[in-house]
PDB file of C-alpha atoms in Angstrom:
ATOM      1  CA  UNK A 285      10.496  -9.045   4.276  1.00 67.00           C
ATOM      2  CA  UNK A 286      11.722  -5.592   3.450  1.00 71.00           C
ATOM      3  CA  UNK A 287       9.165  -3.427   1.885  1.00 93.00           C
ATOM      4  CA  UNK A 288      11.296  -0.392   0.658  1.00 97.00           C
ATOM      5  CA  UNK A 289      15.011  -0.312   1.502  1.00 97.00           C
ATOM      6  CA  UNK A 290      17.576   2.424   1.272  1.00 97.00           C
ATOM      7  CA  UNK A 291      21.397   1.992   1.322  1.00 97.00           C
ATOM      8  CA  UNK A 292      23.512   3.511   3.110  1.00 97.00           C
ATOM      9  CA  UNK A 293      21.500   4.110   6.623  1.00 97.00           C
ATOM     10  CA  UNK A 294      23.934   6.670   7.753  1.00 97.00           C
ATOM     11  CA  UNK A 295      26.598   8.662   5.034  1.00 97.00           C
ATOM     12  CA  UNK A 296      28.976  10.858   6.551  1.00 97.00           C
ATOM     13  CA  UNK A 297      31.140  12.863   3.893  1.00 97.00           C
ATOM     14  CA  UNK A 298      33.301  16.007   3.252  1.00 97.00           C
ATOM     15  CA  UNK A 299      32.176  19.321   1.108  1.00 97.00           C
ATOM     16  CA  UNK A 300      32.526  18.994  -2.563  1.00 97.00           C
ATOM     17  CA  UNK A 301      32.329  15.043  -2.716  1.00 98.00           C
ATOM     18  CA  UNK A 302      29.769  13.128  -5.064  1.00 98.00           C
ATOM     19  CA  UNK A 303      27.736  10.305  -3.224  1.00 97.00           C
ATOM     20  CA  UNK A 304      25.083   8.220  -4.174  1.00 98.00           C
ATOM     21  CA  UNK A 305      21.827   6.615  -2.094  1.00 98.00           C
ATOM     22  CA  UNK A 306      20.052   3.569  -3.230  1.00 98.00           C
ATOM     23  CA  UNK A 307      16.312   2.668  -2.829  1.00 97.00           C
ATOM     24  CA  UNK A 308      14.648  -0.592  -3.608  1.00 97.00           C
ATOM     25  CA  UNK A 309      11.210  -1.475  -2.917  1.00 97.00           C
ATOM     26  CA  UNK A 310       9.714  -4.970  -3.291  1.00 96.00           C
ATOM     27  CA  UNK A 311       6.076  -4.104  -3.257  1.00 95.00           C
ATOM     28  CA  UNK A 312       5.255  -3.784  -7.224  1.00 94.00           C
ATOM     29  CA  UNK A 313       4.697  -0.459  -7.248  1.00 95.00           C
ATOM     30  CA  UNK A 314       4.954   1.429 -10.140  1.00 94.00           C
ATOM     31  CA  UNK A 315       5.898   4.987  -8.315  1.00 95.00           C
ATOM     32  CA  UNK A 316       8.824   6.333  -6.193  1.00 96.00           C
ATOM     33  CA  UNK A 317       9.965   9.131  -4.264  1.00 96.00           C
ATOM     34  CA  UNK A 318      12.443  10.897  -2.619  1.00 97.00           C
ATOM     35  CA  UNK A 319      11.919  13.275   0.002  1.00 96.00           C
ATOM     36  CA  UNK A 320      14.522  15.486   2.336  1.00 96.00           C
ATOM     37  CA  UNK A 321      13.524  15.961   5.520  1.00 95.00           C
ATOM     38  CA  UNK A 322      15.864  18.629   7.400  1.00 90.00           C
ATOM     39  CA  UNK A 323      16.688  19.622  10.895  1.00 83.00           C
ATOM     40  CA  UNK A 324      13.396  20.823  11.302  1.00 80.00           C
ATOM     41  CA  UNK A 325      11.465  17.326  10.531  1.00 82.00           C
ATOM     42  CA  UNK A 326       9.903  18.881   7.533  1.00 87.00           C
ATOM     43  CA  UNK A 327       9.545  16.688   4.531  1.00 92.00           C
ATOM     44  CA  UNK A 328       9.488  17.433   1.172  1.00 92.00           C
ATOM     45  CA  UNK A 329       9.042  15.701  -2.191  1.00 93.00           C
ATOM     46  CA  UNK A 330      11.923  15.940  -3.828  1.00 95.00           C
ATOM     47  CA  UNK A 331      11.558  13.790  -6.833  1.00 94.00           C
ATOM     48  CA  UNK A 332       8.919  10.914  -8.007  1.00 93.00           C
ATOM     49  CA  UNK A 333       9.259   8.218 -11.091  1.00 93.00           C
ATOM     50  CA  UNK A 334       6.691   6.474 -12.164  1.00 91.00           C
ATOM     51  CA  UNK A 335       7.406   3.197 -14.248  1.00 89.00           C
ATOM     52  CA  UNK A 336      11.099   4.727 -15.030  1.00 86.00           C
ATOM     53  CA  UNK A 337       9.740   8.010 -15.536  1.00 90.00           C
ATOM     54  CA  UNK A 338      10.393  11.565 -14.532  1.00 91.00           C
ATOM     55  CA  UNK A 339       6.911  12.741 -12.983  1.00 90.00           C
ATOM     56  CA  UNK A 340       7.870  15.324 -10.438  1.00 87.00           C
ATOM     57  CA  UNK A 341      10.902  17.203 -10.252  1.00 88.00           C
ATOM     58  CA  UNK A 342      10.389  19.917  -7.184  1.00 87.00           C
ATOM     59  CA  UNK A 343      12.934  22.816  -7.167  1.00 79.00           C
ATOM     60  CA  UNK A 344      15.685  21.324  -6.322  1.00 87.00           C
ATOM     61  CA  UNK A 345      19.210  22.162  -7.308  1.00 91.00           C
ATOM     62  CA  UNK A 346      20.711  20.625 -10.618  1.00 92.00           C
ATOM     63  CA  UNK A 347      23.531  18.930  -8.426  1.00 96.00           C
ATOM     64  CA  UNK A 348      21.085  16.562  -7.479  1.00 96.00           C
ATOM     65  CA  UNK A 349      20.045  13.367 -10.101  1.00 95.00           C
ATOM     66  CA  UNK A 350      17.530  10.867  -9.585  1.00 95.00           C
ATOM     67  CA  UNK A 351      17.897   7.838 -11.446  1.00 94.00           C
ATOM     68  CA  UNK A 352      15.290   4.801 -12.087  1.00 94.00           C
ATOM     69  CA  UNK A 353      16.549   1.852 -14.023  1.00 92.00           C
ATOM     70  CA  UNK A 354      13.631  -0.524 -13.389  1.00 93.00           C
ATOM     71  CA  UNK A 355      10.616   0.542 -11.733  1.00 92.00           C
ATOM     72  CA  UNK A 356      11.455  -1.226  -8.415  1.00 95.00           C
ATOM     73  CA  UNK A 357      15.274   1.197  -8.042  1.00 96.00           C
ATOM     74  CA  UNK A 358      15.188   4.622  -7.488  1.00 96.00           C
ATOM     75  CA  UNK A 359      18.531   6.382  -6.668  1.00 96.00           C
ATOM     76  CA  UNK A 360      19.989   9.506  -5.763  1.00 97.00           C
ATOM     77  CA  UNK A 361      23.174  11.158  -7.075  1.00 97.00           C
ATOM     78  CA  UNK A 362      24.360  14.357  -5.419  1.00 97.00           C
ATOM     79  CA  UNK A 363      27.090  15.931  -6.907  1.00 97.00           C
ATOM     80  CA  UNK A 364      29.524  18.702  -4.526  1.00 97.00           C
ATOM     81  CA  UNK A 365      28.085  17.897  -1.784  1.00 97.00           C
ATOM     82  CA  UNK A 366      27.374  21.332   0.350  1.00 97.00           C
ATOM     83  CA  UNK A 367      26.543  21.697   4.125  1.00 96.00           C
ATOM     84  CA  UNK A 368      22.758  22.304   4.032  1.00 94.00           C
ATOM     85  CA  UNK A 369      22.697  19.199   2.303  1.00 96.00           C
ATOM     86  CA  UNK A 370      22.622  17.486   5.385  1.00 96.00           C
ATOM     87  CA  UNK A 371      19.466  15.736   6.140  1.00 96.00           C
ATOM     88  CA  UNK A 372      17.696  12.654   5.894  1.00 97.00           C
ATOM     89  CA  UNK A 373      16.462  11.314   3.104  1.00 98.00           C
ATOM     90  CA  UNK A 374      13.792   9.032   2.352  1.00 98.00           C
ATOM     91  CA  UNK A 375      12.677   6.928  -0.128  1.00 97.00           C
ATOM     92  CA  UNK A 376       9.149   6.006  -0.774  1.00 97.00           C
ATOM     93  CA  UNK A 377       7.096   3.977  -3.342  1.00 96.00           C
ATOM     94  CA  UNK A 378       2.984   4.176  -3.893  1.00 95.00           C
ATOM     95  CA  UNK A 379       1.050   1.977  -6.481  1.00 92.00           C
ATOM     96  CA  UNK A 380       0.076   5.095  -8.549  1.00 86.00           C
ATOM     97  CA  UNK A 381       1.298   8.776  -8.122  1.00 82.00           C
ATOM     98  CA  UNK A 382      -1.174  10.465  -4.975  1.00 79.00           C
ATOM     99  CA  UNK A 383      -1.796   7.021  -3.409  1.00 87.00           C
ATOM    100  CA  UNK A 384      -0.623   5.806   0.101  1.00 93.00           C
ATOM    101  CA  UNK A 385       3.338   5.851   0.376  1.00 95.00           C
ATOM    102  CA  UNK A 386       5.351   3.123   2.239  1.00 96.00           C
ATOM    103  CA  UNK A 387       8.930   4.736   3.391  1.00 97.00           C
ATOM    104  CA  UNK A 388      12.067   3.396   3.357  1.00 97.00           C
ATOM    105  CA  UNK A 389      13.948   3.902   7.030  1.00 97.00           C
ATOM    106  CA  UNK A 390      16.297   6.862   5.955  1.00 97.00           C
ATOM    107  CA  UNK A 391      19.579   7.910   4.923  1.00 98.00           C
ATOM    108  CA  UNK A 392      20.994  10.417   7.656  1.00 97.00           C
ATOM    109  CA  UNK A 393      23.449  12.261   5.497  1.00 97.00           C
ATOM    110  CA  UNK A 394      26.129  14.615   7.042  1.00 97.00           C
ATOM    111  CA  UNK A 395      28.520  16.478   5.499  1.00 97.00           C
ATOM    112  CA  UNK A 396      31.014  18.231   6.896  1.00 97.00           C
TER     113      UNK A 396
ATOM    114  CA  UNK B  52       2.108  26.499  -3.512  1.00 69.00           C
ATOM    115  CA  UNK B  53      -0.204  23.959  -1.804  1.00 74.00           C
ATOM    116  CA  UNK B  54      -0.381  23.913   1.952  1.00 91.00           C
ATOM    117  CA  UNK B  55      -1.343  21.644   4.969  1.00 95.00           C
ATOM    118  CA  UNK B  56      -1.437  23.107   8.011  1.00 95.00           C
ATOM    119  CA  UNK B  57      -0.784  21.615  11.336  1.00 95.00           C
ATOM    120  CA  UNK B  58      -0.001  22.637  15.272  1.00 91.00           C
ATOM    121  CA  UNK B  59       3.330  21.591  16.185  1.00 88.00           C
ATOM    122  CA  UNK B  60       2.469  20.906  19.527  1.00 89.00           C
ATOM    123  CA  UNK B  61       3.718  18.989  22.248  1.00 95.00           C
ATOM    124  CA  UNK B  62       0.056  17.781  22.716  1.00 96.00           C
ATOM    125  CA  UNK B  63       0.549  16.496  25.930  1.00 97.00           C
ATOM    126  CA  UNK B  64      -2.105  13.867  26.956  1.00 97.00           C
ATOM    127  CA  UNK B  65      -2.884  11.381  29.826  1.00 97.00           C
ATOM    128  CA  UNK B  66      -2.427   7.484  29.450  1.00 97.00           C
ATOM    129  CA  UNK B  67      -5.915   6.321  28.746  1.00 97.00           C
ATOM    130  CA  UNK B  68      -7.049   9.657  27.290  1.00 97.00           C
ATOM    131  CA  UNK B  69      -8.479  10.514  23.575  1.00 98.00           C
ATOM    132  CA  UNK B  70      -5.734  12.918  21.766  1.00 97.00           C
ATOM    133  CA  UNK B  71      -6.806  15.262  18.869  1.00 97.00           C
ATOM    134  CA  UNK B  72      -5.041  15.996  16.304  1.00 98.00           C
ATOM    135  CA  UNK B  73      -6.120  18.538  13.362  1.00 97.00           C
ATOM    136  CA  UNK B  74      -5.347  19.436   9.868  1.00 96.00           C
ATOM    137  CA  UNK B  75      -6.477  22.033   7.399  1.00 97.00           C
ATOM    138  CA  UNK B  76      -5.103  21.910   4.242  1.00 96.00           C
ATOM    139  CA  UNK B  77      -5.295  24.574   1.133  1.00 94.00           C
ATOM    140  CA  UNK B  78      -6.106  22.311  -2.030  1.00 92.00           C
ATOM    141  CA  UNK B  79     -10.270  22.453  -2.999  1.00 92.00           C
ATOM    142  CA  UNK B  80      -9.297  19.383  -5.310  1.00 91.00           C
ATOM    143  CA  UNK B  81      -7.548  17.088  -2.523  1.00 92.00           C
ATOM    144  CA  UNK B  82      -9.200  13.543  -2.559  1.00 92.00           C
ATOM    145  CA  UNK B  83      -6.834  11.596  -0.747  1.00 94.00           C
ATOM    146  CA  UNK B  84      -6.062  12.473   2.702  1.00 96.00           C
ATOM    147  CA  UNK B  85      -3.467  10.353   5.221  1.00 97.00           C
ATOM    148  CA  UNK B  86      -2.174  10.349   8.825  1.00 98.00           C
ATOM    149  CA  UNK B  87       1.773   9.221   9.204  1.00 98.00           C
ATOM    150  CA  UNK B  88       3.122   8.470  12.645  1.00 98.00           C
ATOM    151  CA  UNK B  89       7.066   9.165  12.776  1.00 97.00           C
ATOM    152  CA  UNK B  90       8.958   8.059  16.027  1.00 97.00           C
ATOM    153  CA  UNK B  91      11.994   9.846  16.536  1.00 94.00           C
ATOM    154  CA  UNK B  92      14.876   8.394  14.309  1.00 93.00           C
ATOM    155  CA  UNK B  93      12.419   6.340  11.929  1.00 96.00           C
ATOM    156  CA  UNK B  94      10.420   6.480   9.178  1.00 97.00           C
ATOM    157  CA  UNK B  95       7.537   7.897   8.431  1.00 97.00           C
ATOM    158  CA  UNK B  96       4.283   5.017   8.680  1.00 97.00           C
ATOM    159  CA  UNK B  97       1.314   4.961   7.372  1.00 96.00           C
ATOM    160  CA  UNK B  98      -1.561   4.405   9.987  1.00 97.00           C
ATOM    161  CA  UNK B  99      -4.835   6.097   8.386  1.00 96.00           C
ATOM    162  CA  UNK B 100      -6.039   7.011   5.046  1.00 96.00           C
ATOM    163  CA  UNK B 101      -9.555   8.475   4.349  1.00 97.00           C
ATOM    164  CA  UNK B 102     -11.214   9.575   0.993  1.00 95.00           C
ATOM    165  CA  UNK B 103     -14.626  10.514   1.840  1.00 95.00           C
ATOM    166  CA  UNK B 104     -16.090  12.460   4.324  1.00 96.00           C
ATOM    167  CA  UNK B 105     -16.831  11.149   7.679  1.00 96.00           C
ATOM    168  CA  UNK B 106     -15.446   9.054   9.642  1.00 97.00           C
ATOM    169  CA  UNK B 107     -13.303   5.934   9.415  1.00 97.00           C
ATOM    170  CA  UNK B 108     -12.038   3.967  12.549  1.00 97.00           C
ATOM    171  CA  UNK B 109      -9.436   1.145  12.466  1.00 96.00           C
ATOM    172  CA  UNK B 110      -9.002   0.236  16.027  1.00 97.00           C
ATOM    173  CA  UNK B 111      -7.990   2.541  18.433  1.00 97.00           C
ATOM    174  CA  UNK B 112      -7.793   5.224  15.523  1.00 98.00           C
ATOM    175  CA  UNK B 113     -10.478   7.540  13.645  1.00 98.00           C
ATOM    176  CA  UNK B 114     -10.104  10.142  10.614  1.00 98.00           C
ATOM    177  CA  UNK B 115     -12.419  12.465  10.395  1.00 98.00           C
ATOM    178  CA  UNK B 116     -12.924  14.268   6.895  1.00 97.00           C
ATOM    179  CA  UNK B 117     -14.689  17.101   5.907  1.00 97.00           C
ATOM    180  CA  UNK B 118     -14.046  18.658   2.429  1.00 96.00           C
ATOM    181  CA  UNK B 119     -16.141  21.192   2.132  1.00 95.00           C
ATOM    182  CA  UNK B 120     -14.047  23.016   5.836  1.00 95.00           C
ATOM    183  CA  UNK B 121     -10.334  21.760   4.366  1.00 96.00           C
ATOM    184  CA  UNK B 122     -10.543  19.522   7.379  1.00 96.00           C
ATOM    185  CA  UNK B 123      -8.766  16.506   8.506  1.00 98.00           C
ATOM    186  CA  UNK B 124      -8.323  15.242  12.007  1.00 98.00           C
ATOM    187  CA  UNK B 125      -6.869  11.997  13.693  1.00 98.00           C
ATOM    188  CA  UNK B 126      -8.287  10.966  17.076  1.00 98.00           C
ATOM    189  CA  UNK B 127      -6.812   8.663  19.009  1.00 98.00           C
ATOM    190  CA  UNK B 128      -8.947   6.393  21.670  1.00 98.00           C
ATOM    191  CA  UNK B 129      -6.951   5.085  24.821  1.00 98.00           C
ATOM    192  CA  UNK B 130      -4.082   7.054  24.253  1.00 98.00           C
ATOM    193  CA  UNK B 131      -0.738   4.753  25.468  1.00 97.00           C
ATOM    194  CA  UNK B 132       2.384   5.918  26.198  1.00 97.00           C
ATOM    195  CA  UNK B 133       3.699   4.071  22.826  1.00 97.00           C
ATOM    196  CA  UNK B 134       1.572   6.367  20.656  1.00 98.00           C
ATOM    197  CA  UNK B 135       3.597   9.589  22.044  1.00 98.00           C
ATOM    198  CA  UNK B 136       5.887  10.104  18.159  1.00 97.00           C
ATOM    199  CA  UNK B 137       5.118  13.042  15.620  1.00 97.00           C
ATOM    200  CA  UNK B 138       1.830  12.379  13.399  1.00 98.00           C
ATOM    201  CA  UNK B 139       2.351  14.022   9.938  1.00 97.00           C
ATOM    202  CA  UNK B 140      -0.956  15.277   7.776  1.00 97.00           C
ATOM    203  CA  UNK B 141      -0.522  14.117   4.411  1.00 96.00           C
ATOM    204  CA  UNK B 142      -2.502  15.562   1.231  1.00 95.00           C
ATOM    205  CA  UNK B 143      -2.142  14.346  -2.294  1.00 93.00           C
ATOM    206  CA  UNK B 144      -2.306  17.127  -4.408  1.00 88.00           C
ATOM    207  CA  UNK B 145      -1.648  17.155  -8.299  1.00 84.00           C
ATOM    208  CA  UNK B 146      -0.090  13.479  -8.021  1.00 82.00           C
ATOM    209  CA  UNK B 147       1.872  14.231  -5.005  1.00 88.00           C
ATOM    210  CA  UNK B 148       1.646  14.038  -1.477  1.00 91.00           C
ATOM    211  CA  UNK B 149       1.889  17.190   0.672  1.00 93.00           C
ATOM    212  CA  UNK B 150       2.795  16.690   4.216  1.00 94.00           C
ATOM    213  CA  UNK B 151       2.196  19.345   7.061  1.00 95.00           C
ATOM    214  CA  UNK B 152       5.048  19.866   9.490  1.00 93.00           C
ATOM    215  CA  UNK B 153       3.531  17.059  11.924  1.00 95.00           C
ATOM    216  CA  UNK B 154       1.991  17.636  15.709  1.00 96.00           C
ATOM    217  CA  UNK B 155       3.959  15.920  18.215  1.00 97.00           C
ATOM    218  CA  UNK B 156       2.138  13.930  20.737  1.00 97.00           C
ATOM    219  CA  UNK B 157       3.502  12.942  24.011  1.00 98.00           C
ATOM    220  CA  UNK B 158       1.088  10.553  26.399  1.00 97.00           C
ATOM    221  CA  UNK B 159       2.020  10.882  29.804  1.00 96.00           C
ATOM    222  CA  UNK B 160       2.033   7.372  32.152  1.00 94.00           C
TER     223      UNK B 160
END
């Protein structure tokens, strides 16, 4: 069984587009992420829910909207889509905030 | 901002070796520390977590912990070819995890 899974696996797109990334997780956890991790294989949080709610929002610019309509969904909006958006983005979910994180396998965006 | 620090390697290693990898990390009021192995195209995956200091083993791997240095290290007993991926540090800090920029680890047959 899938733990945490993320839709699409690979997103390939022009500059200026909107796209969207969806993250489940089956585990009954009550916390989820989203991390980018670029070229350079750093990751970093991005955003984190917990229950439905807005717990961490890192700098990150406004073109990007997380959205959590049950506590197992966690999605990602991006809105004119720009080239160093390209990376890959994971989902994660933890059974409180600061606990261990399971990871979703990825969404390798490009856009080009 | 927070940090955890960690050598970006290649550690290179010999099948059937022990491989060592370290982390320091900036947060005094860190309590939860965590090793992440990444092969190349995948997901990050848990493999340790430690909260006190010490040691833990689980198999072939041990944390080591020690607070009062910033200290976290990973050894790995028996090193195998299959263990050569990138191991990422991870820190929770203020209800988020903060992950160093990972030591890659190739074993060599």
């Amino acid at each position: 069984d899938t733990a945490v899974s993320q839709t699409p696996k690979y997103l390939v797109t022009q500059m200026g587009n909107d796209k969207s990334i969806k993250c489940e997780q089956n585990l009954g956890h009550d916390t989820m992420y989203w991390y980018k991790q670029d070229s350079k294989k750093f990751l970093k949080i991005m955003f984190s829910y917990n229950n439905k709610e807005l717990i961490i929002n890192e700098t990150v610019p406004n073109r990007f909207s997380p959205k959590s309509p049950d506590k197992a969904h966690l999605n990602l909006h991006i809105n004119s889509l720009e080239l160093g958006d390209s990376a890959v983005y994971f989902c994660a979910s933890s059974q409180e905030a600061g606990n261990e994180q399971y990871f979703g396998p990825g969404t390798r965006l490009t856009v080009t | 901002q927070k940090e955890v620090e960690q050598n970006s390697g290649p550690l290179s290693v010999p099948e059937g070796a022990i491989a060592s990898l370290n982390c320091t990390y900036s947060d005094r009021g860190s309590q939860s520390f965590f090793w992440y192995r990444q092969y190349s195209g995948k997901s990050p995956e848990l493999i340790m977590s430690i909260y006190s200091n010490g040691d833990k083993e689980d198999g072939r791997f041990t944390a080591q912990l020690n607070k009062a240095s910033q200290y976290v290290s990973l050894l790995i007993r028996d090193s195998q070819p299959s263990d050569s991926a990138t191991y990422l540090c991870a820190v929770d800090s203020s209800y988020k995890l903060i992950f160093g920029s990972g030591t890659r680890l190739l074993v060599r047959p």
